[in-house]
Short mmCIF file of C-alpha atoms in Angstrom, two decimals:
data_model
loop_
_atom_site.label_atom_id
_atom_site.label_comp_id
_atom_site.label_asym_id
_atom_site.label_seq_id
_atom_site.Cartn_x
_atom_site.Cartn_y
_atom_site.Cartn_z
CA PHE D 1 137.82 56.27 135.33
CA PRO D 2 140.15 59.11 134.24
CA SER D 3 137.91 61.79 135.76
CA GLU D 4 138.07 60.04 139.13
CA SER D 5 141.86 59.80 139.08
CA LYS D 6 142.03 63.47 138.13
CA LEU D 7 139.92 64.34 141.16
CA MET D 8 142.06 62.08 143.35
CA GLY D 9 145.15 63.95 142.15
CA LEU D 10 143.64 67.30 143.01
CA GLY D 11 143.38 66.25 146.63
CA HIS D 12 147.16 66.15 146.81
CA GLU D 13 147.71 69.57 145.24
CA GLU D 14 149.66 72.01 147.37
CA GLY D 15 147.29 73.98 149.59
CA PHE D 16 144.26 71.71 149.07
CA GLY D 17 141.43 72.89 151.36
CA ALA D 18 143.16 76.17 152.37
CA PRO D 19 140.67 78.96 153.22
CA CYS D 20 140.23 81.90 150.84
CA LEU D 21 141.33 85.22 152.36
CA LYS D 22 139.01 87.06 149.96
CA CYS D 23 135.81 84.99 150.04
CA LYS D 24 136.15 83.81 153.68
CA GLU D 25 133.53 81.14 154.51
CA LYS D 26 131.88 81.40 151.05
CA CYS D 27 134.74 79.24 149.69
CA GLN D 28 134.76 75.57 150.69
CA GLY D 29 138.55 75.56 150.58
CA PHE D 30 141.19 75.66 147.87
CA GLU D 31 140.89 73.13 145.07
CA LEU D 32 143.03 73.78 142.02
CA HIS D 33 141.30 73.82 138.63
CA TYR D 34 142.92 71.28 136.33
CA TRP D 35 144.31 73.92 133.92
CA ARG D 36 143.31 77.38 135.13
CA LYS D 37 145.48 78.78 137.95
CA ILE D 38 142.42 79.34 140.16
CA CYS D 39 140.31 77.65 142.82
CA ARG D 40 137.46 75.52 141.42
CA ASN D 41 135.24 76.54 144.33
CA CYS D 42 135.51 80.34 144.50
CA LYS D 43 137.38 81.18 141.25
CA CYS D 44 139.99 83.22 143.16
CA GLY D 45 143.70 82.76 142.43
CA GLN D 46 145.97 80.46 144.42
CA GLU D 47 147.69 83.53 145.92
CA GLU D 48 144.38 84.65 147.51
CA HIS D 49 144.29 81.51 149.69
CA ASP D 50 145.99 81.02 153.04
CA ILE D 51 148.25 78.22 151.87
CA PRO D 52 150.92 77.27 154.43
CA SER D 53 154.45 78.17 153.31
CA SER D 54 156.41 75.35 151.77
CA ASN D 55 159.67 74.81 149.93
CA GLU D 56 157.82 75.31 146.65
CA GLU D 57 158.36 79.10 146.70
CA ASP D 58 162.09 78.69 147.39
CA ARG D 59 162.37 76.07 144.63
CA LYS D 60 160.73 78.45 142.17
CA VAL D 61 163.10 81.35 142.92
CA GLY D 62 166.05 78.94 143.03
CA LYS D 63 165.18 77.76 139.52
CA LEU D 64 164.89 81.38 138.37
CA PHE D 65 168.45 82.09 139.55
CA GLU D 66 169.84 78.87 138.04
CA ASP D 67 172.24 79.52 135.14
CA THR D 68 172.56 83.21 136.07
CA LYS D 69 175.17 85.27 137.91
CA TYR D 70 172.98 85.01 141.03
CA THR D 71 173.93 81.41 141.83
CA THR D 72 175.35 82.68 145.16
CA LEU D 73 171.68 83.05 146.22
CA ILE D 74 170.85 79.38 145.67
CA ALA D 75 171.85 76.06 147.19
CA LYS D 76 171.45 72.58 145.70
CA LEU D 77 169.68 69.97 147.80
CA LYS D 78 171.41 66.60 147.92
CA SER D 79 168.10 64.73 147.89
CA ASP D 80 166.86 65.79 144.44
CA SER D 81 169.56 68.29 143.38
CA SER D 82 166.91 70.95 142.71
CA PRO D 83 168.09 74.52 143.27
CA MET D 84 166.74 76.19 146.42
CA TYR D 85 166.63 79.91 147.12
CA LYS D 86 168.78 80.86 150.13
CA ARG D 87 166.71 83.62 151.68
CA ASN D 88 168.48 85.99 154.02
CA VAL D 89 166.33 85.61 157.17
CA MET D 90 167.08 88.11 159.95
CA ILE D 91 166.11 87.72 163.62
CA LEU D 92 166.35 90.85 165.75
CA THR D 93 166.18 90.63 169.53
CA ASN D 94 165.57 93.83 171.45
CA PRO D 95 165.68 93.77 175.26
CA VAL D 96 162.49 95.22 176.75
CA PRO D 97 162.89 97.01 180.12
CA ALA D 98 160.90 94.94 182.62
CA LYS D 99 161.32 93.22 185.98
CA ASN D 100 161.86 89.83 184.38
CA VAL D 101 163.95 91.28 181.52
CA SER D 102 161.92 89.72 178.72
CA THR D 103 162.98 90.12 175.11
CA ASP D 104 161.12 91.23 172.04
CA THR D 105 162.08 89.16 168.99
CA VAL D 106 161.28 90.18 165.42
CA THR D 107 161.88 87.74 162.55
CA TYR D 108 162.07 89.06 158.99
CA GLU D 109 161.27 86.27 156.49
CA TRP D 110 163.49 88.02 153.96
CA THR D 111 166.09 90.80 154.14
CA PRO D 112 168.57 92.10 151.52
CA PRO D 113 171.56 89.76 151.04
CA VAL D 114 174.12 92.14 152.57
CA GLN D 115 176.79 91.43 155.20
CA ASN D 116 176.04 94.59 157.18
CA GLN D 117 173.05 93.81 159.44
CA THR D 118 172.61 97.46 160.39
CA LEU D 119 172.24 98.38 156.72
CA ALA D 120 169.74 95.55 156.19
CA ARG D 121 167.75 96.70 159.21
CA GLN D 122 167.73 100.31 157.96
CA TYR D 123 166.49 99.08 154.58
CA MET D 124 163.63 97.10 156.15
CA GLN D 125 162.53 100.05 158.28
CA MET D 126 162.35 102.30 155.21
CA LEU D 127 159.71 100.04 153.65
CA PRO D 128 156.03 100.83 154.39
CA LYS D 129 155.14 99.12 157.71
CA GLU D 130 152.41 96.99 156.12
CA LYS D 131 154.91 95.63 153.56
CA GLN D 132 157.73 94.65 155.92
CA PRO D 133 157.91 90.82 155.82
CA VAL D 134 157.84 90.26 159.58
CA ALA D 135 156.84 86.64 160.29
CA GLY D 136 153.13 86.33 161.05
CA SER D 137 152.29 89.88 159.91
CA GLU D 138 150.32 91.29 156.97
CA GLY D 139 153.70 92.23 155.48
CA ALA D 140 154.70 88.54 155.35
CA GLN D 141 151.35 87.75 153.69
CA TYR D 142 151.96 90.60 151.22
CA ARG D 143 155.40 89.23 150.28
CA LYS D 144 153.99 85.72 149.83
CA LYS D 145 151.21 87.01 147.56
CA GLN D 146 153.64 89.09 145.49
CA LEU D 147 155.97 86.10 145.06
CA ALA D 148 153.06 84.19 143.51
CA LYS D 149 151.85 87.16 141.46
CA GLN D 150 155.15 88.67 140.24
CA LEU D 151 157.10 85.45 139.62
CA PRO D 152 154.64 82.77 138.46
CA ALA D 153 156.36 79.40 138.09
CA HIS D 154 154.61 78.92 134.73
CA ASP D 155 156.54 81.91 133.30
CA GLN D 156 159.85 80.04 133.53
CA ASP D 157 159.17 76.30 133.89
CA PRO D 158 157.49 74.41 131.00
CA SER D 159 156.62 71.54 133.37
CA LYS D 160 154.31 73.94 135.26
CA CYS D 161 152.36 74.69 132.07
CA HIS D 162 149.34 72.90 130.60
CA GLU D 163 150.03 70.49 127.73
CA LEU D 164 152.71 72.37 125.77
CA SER D 165 153.81 70.93 122.43
CA PRO D 166 157.54 70.14 121.96
CA SER D 167 157.78 73.28 119.79
CA GLU D 168 156.20 75.45 122.51
CA VAL D 169 158.56 73.99 125.14
CA ARG D 170 161.55 74.83 122.92
CA HIS D 171 160.36 78.41 122.31
CA MET D 172 159.71 78.89 126.03
CA GLU D 173 163.15 77.62 127.02
CA GLN D 174 164.77 80.03 124.54
CA PHE D 175 162.66 82.90 125.91
CA VAL D 176 163.62 82.15 129.53
CA LYS D 177 167.30 81.81 128.60
CA LYS D 178 167.14 85.19 126.84
CA TYR D 179 165.53 87.10 129.73
CA LYS D 180 167.95 85.58 132.24
CA LYS D 181 170.81 86.83 130.09
CA GLU D 182 169.40 90.26 129.18
CA ALA D 183 166.90 91.48 131.78
CA LEU D 184 166.89 89.63 135.13
CA GLY D 185 168.62 91.20 138.10
CA VAL D 186 168.63 91.50 141.90
CA GLY D 187 168.94 94.90 143.55
CA ASP D 188 172.04 95.86 145.55
CA VAL D 189 171.59 97.73 148.83
CA LYS D 190 174.39 100.25 149.36
CA LEU D 191 175.06 103.64 150.89
CA PRO D 192 175.20 106.14 148.00
CA GLY D 193 178.74 107.31 148.89
CA GLU D 194 180.07 103.76 148.43
CA VAL D 195 179.27 103.53 144.73
CA GLU D 196 180.84 105.38 141.84
CA VAL D 197 178.19 107.52 140.17
CA ARG D 198 178.48 106.51 136.55
CA ALA D 199 176.67 104.25 134.11
CA PRO D 200 178.61 101.17 133.06
CA ASP D 201 178.86 100.85 129.30
CA GLU D 202 177.58 97.78 127.44
CA LYS D 203 181.06 96.25 127.33
CA ASN D 204 181.44 96.43 131.12
CA LEU D 205 178.01 94.90 131.64
CA LYS D 206 178.85 91.96 129.36
CA ASN D 207 182.18 91.44 131.11
CA VAL D 208 180.62 91.05 134.57
CA VAL D 209 177.75 88.75 133.60
CA GLY D 210 179.60 85.61 134.72
CA ARG D 211 180.68 86.86 138.14
CA GLY D 212 178.95 86.71 141.51
CA THR D 213 176.96 89.72 142.70
CA SER D 214 179.56 90.94 145.19
CA SER D 215 182.48 90.84 142.75
CA ALA D 216 180.54 92.60 140.02
CA VAL D 217 179.56 95.39 142.38
CA GLY D 218 182.98 95.50 143.98
CA ALA D 219 184.58 96.15 140.62
CA MET D 220 182.59 99.34 140.34
CA GLU D 221 182.85 100.64 143.88
CA LYS D 222 184.83 103.77 144.49
CA LYS D 223 184.76 105.89 147.63
CA THR D 224 183.90 109.46 146.81
CA PRO D 225 183.76 111.19 150.21
CA HIS D 226 183.70 114.69 148.72
CA GLN D 227 180.27 114.19 147.08
CA LYS D 228 177.37 115.68 148.99
CA PRO D 229 174.31 113.57 149.84
CA SER D 230 172.09 116.06 148.02
CA GLN D 231 173.67 114.96 144.74
CA TYR D 232 171.85 111.64 145.00
CA SER D 233 168.22 111.64 143.91
CA CYS D 234 165.85 108.72 143.53
CA TYR D 235 165.28 107.60 139.92
CA HIS D 236 161.60 106.93 140.73
CA CYS D 237 160.42 109.91 142.79
CA ASN D 238 163.26 112.39 142.01
CA LEU D 239 163.53 113.34 145.69
CA ASN D 240 166.95 113.56 147.31
CA MET D 241 168.36 110.68 149.36
CA LYS D 242 168.96 111.48 153.03
CA GLU D 243 172.53 111.20 154.27
CA GLY D 244 173.26 107.77 155.75
CA ASP D 245 170.14 106.13 154.25
CA PRO D 246 170.61 102.97 152.18
CA ALA D 247 169.68 103.04 148.51
CA VAL D 248 168.89 100.28 146.03
CA TYR D 249 170.96 99.95 142.86
CA ALA D 250 170.19 97.86 139.80
CA GLU D 251 173.30 96.79 137.93
CA ARG D 252 171.48 96.49 134.59
CA ALA D 253 170.29 100.09 134.95
CA GLY D 254 173.79 101.37 135.67
CA TYR D 255 175.20 102.68 138.94
CA ASP D 256 174.31 106.27 138.06
CA LYS D 257 170.73 105.39 139.10
CA LEU D 258 169.48 104.63 142.59
CA TRP D 259 166.16 104.17 144.36
CA HIS D 260 164.68 104.63 147.84
CA PRO D 261 163.85 101.14 149.22
CA GLY D 262 160.12 101.94 148.96
CA CYS D 263 160.52 103.26 145.39
CA PHE D 264 162.05 100.09 143.93
CA VAL D 265 158.77 99.11 142.30
CA CYS D 266 157.38 97.64 139.07
CA TYR D 267 156.68 100.20 136.34
CA THR D 268 153.37 98.50 135.47
CA CYS D 269 151.76 97.45 138.79
CA GLY D 270 153.58 99.81 141.14
CA GLU D 271 154.16 97.01 143.67
CA LEU D 272 157.43 96.61 145.59
CA LEU D 273 159.66 94.28 143.59
CA VAL D 274 159.52 91.17 145.74
CA ASP D 275 162.94 90.38 147.26
CA MET D 276 164.32 93.11 144.92
CA ILE D 277 164.09 90.74 141.92
CA TYR D 278 163.72 92.98 138.89
CA PHE D 279 163.66 92.89 135.09
CA TRP D 280 165.14 95.92 133.30
CA LYS D 281 163.76 97.06 129.96
CA ASN D 282 163.75 100.39 128.09
CA GLY D 283 164.76 102.41 131.15
CA ASN D 284 162.16 100.86 133.48
CA LEU D 285 162.04 98.26 136.26
CA TYR D 286 159.46 95.48 135.91
CA CYS D 287 158.35 92.54 138.01
CA GLY D 288 158.66 89.17 136.24
CA ARG D 289 154.97 89.00 135.28
CA HIS D 290 154.83 92.42 133.66
CA TYR D 291 158.18 92.08 131.91
CA CYS D 292 156.93 88.84 130.33
CA ASP D 293 153.63 90.54 129.42
CA SER D 294 155.61 93.20 127.54
CA GLU D 295 157.35 90.49 125.50
CA ARG D 296 154.71 87.80 124.90
CA PRO D 297 150.89 87.55 124.79
CA ARG D 298 149.41 85.93 127.93
CA CYS D 299 146.41 83.61 127.83
CA ALA D 300 143.52 85.03 129.87
CA GLY D 301 142.29 81.48 130.45
CA CYS D 302 145.31 79.64 131.90
CA ASP D 303 147.47 82.72 132.74
CA GLU D 304 150.38 81.21 130.79
CA LEU D 305 152.46 82.97 128.15
CA ILE D 306 151.53 81.97 124.61
CA PHE D 307 154.26 80.32 122.53
CA SER D 308 152.08 78.89 119.75
CA ASN D 309 151.61 80.73 116.45
CA GLU D 310 147.85 80.34 116.58
CA TYR D 311 145.81 81.99 119.31
CA THR D 312 142.69 84.09 119.49
CA LEU D 313 141.95 87.67 120.52
CA ALA D 314 138.58 88.20 122.20
CA GLU D 315 137.24 90.77 124.66
CA GLY D 316 140.54 92.66 124.35
CA GLN D 317 142.49 89.67 125.73
CA ASN D 318 144.59 86.85 124.27
CA TRP D 319 143.64 83.18 124.56
CA HIS D 320 145.08 79.80 123.61
CA LEU D 321 142.58 78.36 121.11
CA LYS D 322 141.82 75.45 123.50
CA HIS D 323 141.43 77.84 126.48
CA PHE D 324 138.81 80.22 125.08
CA CYS D 325 136.22 78.46 127.23
CA CYS D 326 133.21 79.20 129.40
CA PHE D 327 134.47 80.36 132.78
CA ASP D 328 131.78 78.28 134.51
CA CYS D 329 131.58 74.94 132.66
CA ASP D 330 134.80 74.98 130.54
CA CYS D 331 132.98 74.29 127.24
CA VAL D 332 134.92 75.68 124.23
CA LEU D 333 133.30 78.93 123.03
CA ALA D 334 134.52 78.94 119.41
CA GLY D 335 131.52 79.61 117.19
CA ILE D 336 128.89 79.76 119.95
CA THR D 337 127.14 82.65 121.71
CA TYR D 338 128.80 83.82 124.92
CA ILE D 339 128.24 86.67 127.38
CA THR D 340 130.94 88.52 129.30
CA VAL D 341 130.52 88.54 133.08
CA ASN D 342 133.16 90.48 135.09
CA ASP D 343 135.49 90.35 132.05
CA LYS D 344 135.10 86.54 131.86
CA PRO D 345 133.32 84.80 128.95
CA VAL D 346 130.39 82.57 129.91
CA CYS D 347 128.30 80.37 127.60
CA LYS D 348 124.63 81.27 127.26
CA SER D 349 123.46 78.20 129.16
CA CYS D 350 125.65 79.00 132.22
CA TYR D 351 124.70 82.67 131.96
CA MET D 352 120.99 81.86 132.16
CA LYS D 353 121.58 79.45 135.04
CA ASN D 354 124.08 81.42 137.14
CA HIS D 355 124.20 85.10 136.16
CA ALA D 356 121.03 86.26 134.40
CA ALA D 357 118.85 88.98 135.90
CA ILE D 358 115.53 87.70 137.26
CA CYS D 359 112.31 89.31 136.03
CA GLN D 360 110.17 90.79 138.83
CA GLY D 361 107.08 90.07 136.76
CA CYS D 362 107.35 86.39 135.80
CA HIS D 363 110.31 85.47 138.09
CA ASN D 364 112.17 83.80 135.21
CA ALA D 365 115.73 84.52 134.05
CA ILE D 366 115.95 87.22 131.38
CA ASP D 367 117.64 86.13 128.13
CA PRO D 368 120.60 88.48 127.41
CA GLU D 369 119.39 88.91 123.82
CA VAL D 370 115.90 90.21 124.68
CA GLN D 371 114.98 93.72 125.80
CA ARG D 372 114.58 94.41 129.48
CA VAL D 373 113.79 97.29 131.79
CA THR D 374 116.05 97.97 134.80
CA TYR D 375 115.09 100.34 137.59
CA ASN D 376 116.50 100.60 141.14
CA ASN D 377 118.33 97.25 140.78
CA PHE D 378 115.11 95.49 139.74
CA ASN D 379 114.60 93.98 136.28
CA TRP D 380 111.64 93.13 134.05
CA HIS D 381 111.11 91.69 130.59
CA ALA D 382 110.17 94.66 128.38
CA THR D 383 106.82 93.03 127.54
CA PRO D 384 103.16 93.88 128.39
CA GLU D 385 102.97 90.58 130.33
CA CYS D 386 105.80 91.50 132.74
CA PHE D 387 106.23 95.30 132.84
CA LEU D 388 102.80 96.20 134.19
CA CYS D 389 100.99 97.78 137.11
CA SER D 390 101.00 95.51 140.16
CA CYS D 391 97.43 96.56 140.91
CA CYS D 392 95.44 96.95 137.66
CA SER D 393 97.83 95.13 135.25
CA LYS D 394 98.05 98.10 132.87
CA CYS D 395 101.07 97.88 130.52
CA LEU D 396 103.67 100.47 131.61
CA ILE D 397 106.05 100.38 128.62
CA GLY D 398 106.58 104.01 127.58
CA GLN D 399 104.37 105.21 130.48
CA LYS D 400 105.14 107.04 133.74
CA PHE D 401 105.17 104.72 136.75
CA ILE D 402 105.77 104.60 140.49
CA SER D 403 108.13 101.94 141.84
CA MET D 404 108.19 100.56 145.37
CA GLU D 405 110.21 97.55 146.51
CA GLY D 406 110.10 95.93 143.08
CA MET D 407 106.39 96.61 142.53
CA LEU D 408 105.15 98.96 139.81
CA PHE D 409 102.10 101.24 139.87
CA CYS D 410 100.52 103.31 137.12
CA SER D 411 99.06 105.86 139.59
CA LEU D 412 98.88 106.94 143.23
CA GLU D 413 95.37 105.40 143.34
CA CYS D 414 96.65 101.93 142.41
CA LYS D 415 99.52 102.27 144.88
CA GLY D 416 97.05 103.29 147.60
CA LYS D 417 94.78 100.30 146.85
CA MET D 418 97.66 97.84 147.13
CA MET D 419 99.03 99.42 150.31
CA SER D 420 95.68 99.31 151.99
#
């Protein structure tokens, strides 16, 4: 029974049964669809569910940094030799004046990979409060959600994709290799006076690709104490940097550009670049998702990038041929009638069963291809049998009418009769 084994496998998916933060009790718990990246129960994404943190996130980022100059940010596990992201976790302990001298401890689940803890702390405090990844806070939840959203594992790892052909795997591997070489970077947190204000030329950039982050930056550092803080303005908001405040630099952008910590955001979605992981293209910073979207079509069904030559364009979105399916029952929609519900295609059968408006007259679902009348959130078939006076049954198509709680009346007299 293949279907049974498939269901058995789903029970062991990461996060199985986790509650949905969006749907609350309406969702029975997370259950991963077998090829869409959503919950079978509530149709929300995996990132919308309260899935306990695991090593999976650190494996994903570790794999992203593999074969790049950012190998200093990963460690290999002896057990399976998979690369793991070495997050810079910072624990701050502040004494609180009290009789028993208790302490107030704050744990940041991620901080910039810098030696200077004071600088890292300053950076964190310059982020919006609700986006600071303090353990157990909404900021930690925000970071977790952005990790899933901005850096989907299926944008870099063919094994996380659904049934790719050998040709698609090859094209994907070439694509990932190319963006690691040409676009991927991690922001550097520095005080503006510590960095020489100039753009490295292409030759310099190529020469430092093989080095670790610190050596590449160190090669470009030059103390310039005579420069005034007002000379430094943020590339994003154009406002001046305050003296003594840390700034974020992106090596691929050149060290003549710098950003406020809260301005180091994706050009497309405007979200903070999670853990300062950026992709640089045409003078703009992107998160991983939106950089990939600018390079390849993305399937609206499975959320994966499309590496096959044949795909379809429907409803203004791209789809793998096998993934242009009904959002409710997964039947393939090629050549059959479908209706769009909340930007998702649904076959006519599922539409009639799950989404169709109900006629106030006959109480049956209204076919999307027939005419209907809608008034005050109530619907009727546009026929003499359904759109009629609730008292005398006079047809009201093209006539003036009075509506009350889903009932229709041709006159005040009929309304009065029914009310009495």
